[in-house]
XYZ file of C-alpha atoms in Angstrom:
125
model
C -64.160 -29.937 17.656
C -62.490 -33.080 16.440
C -64.249 -36.209 15.218
C -62.030 -39.112 16.288
C -63.829 -41.624 14.087
C -63.059 -39.707 10.857
C -59.940 -37.879 12.121
C -61.346 -34.580 10.887
C -61.939 -31.197 12.411
C -65.712 -30.650 12.394
C -65.885 -27.283 14.115
C -64.227 -24.670 16.256
C -65.104 -23.572 19.754
C -63.905 -20.164 20.809
C -64.388 -18.121 23.949
C -63.092 -14.612 24.535
C -63.602 -11.744 26.906
C -62.044 -8.347 27.404
C -58.744 -8.364 29.254
C -59.530 -6.752 32.605
C -57.217 -4.167 34.147
C -57.548 -4.358 37.920
C -55.254 -2.853 40.496
C -55.657 -3.017 44.264
C -54.458 0.592 44.553
C -57.107 1.741 42.067
C -59.718 -0.217 44.031
C -58.633 1.458 47.285
C -58.925 4.841 45.537
C -62.522 4.006 44.566
C -61.807 3.471 40.875
C -63.622 0.796 38.899
C -61.716 -1.844 36.907
C -61.185 -1.039 33.261
C -60.255 -2.923 30.150
C -57.065 -2.766 28.140
C -57.119 -1.425 24.597
C -55.045 -2.808 21.770
C -55.742 0.158 19.496
C -55.016 3.771 20.511
C -58.128 5.785 21.425
C -57.015 8.642 19.120
C -54.550 9.041 16.254
C -52.664 11.828 18.033
C -49.346 9.972 18.415
C -47.080 8.024 16.058
C -46.383 4.313 16.586
C -42.942 5.123 18.040
C -44.452 7.702 20.403
C -47.070 5.169 21.529
C -44.294 2.720 22.409
C -42.590 5.369 24.559
C -45.926 6.371 26.124
C -46.640 2.780 27.126
C -43.392 2.476 29.062
C -43.471 6.029 30.449
C -46.910 5.360 31.937
C -45.378 2.403 33.789
C -43.075 4.984 35.462
C -40.088 3.525 33.640
C -37.068 5.880 33.473
C -36.018 7.059 30.002
C -32.763 5.059 30.192
C -34.752 1.849 30.730
C -37.197 2.756 27.965
C -34.208 3.340 25.672
C -32.848 -0.133 26.438
C -36.244 -1.749 25.787
C -36.690 0.073 22.474
C -33.040 -0.141 21.417
C -32.662 3.653 21.262
C -30.475 6.174 23.044
C -31.841 7.705 26.233
C -31.496 11.177 24.600
C -33.737 10.019 21.752
C -36.321 8.877 24.297
C -36.093 12.148 26.244
C -36.563 14.129 23.001
C -39.519 11.949 22.054
C -41.061 12.509 25.502
C -40.772 16.270 24.992
C -42.520 15.951 21.612
C -45.239 13.842 23.243
C -45.724 16.398 26.023
C -46.028 19.184 23.415
C -48.678 17.259 21.497
C -50.593 16.645 24.727
C -50.047 20.278 25.848
C -48.574 19.197 29.208
C -45.289 19.922 30.984
C -44.503 16.876 33.152
C -45.261 13.213 33.706
C -48.026 13.717 36.280
C -49.888 16.084 33.919
C -49.335 13.607 31.104
C -50.673 10.732 33.215
C -53.845 12.767 33.856
C -54.117 13.515 30.113
C -53.726 9.813 29.289
C -56.328 8.773 31.844
C -58.820 11.289 30.426
C -58.219 10.192 26.808
C -57.860 6.443 27.477
C -54.180 6.077 26.591
C -53.529 4.713 30.094
C -55.312 1.497 29.048
C -53.529 1.148 25.692
C -51.036 -1.683 25.124
C -49.193 -1.695 21.787
C -49.935 -5.061 20.208
C -46.227 -5.787 19.696
C -45.760 -5.902 23.501
C -48.608 -8.350 24.048
C -48.008 -11.912 22.927
C -51.199 -13.933 22.933
C -50.638 -17.620 23.335
C -52.135 -20.616 21.686
C -52.262 -24.220 22.657
C -52.802 -27.414 20.723
C -55.608 -29.395 22.288
C -55.349 -33.154 22.514
C -57.567 -35.870 23.909
C -55.414 -35.813 27.056
C -56.597 -32.234 27.857
C -59.788 -33.600 29.274
């Protein structure tokens, strides 16, 4: 809050709510909306593995993940194999089920989410 007569900030107003994850396909399958997480539900994976997991769960091919993360596609494929071993799964569909059960399917690494801010003025209404 800004006091125009003294030109001083006299308080802060803040409103927040969880970022809702809603998909029409999930709704048609009878699933309820969920909320995104900005911290992993478990400490099972390294930060680099979590980055790969995020993109793999979007069904992004390893070559595209490699471009996004500035790595070789072989490095990404090796990392995916390490991830699958840690999760005790053998393919992407099994891994997707594992992630849904553990909550990794709702995890977004903070570096890929850029919250915005905006300077408020008297013209904002």
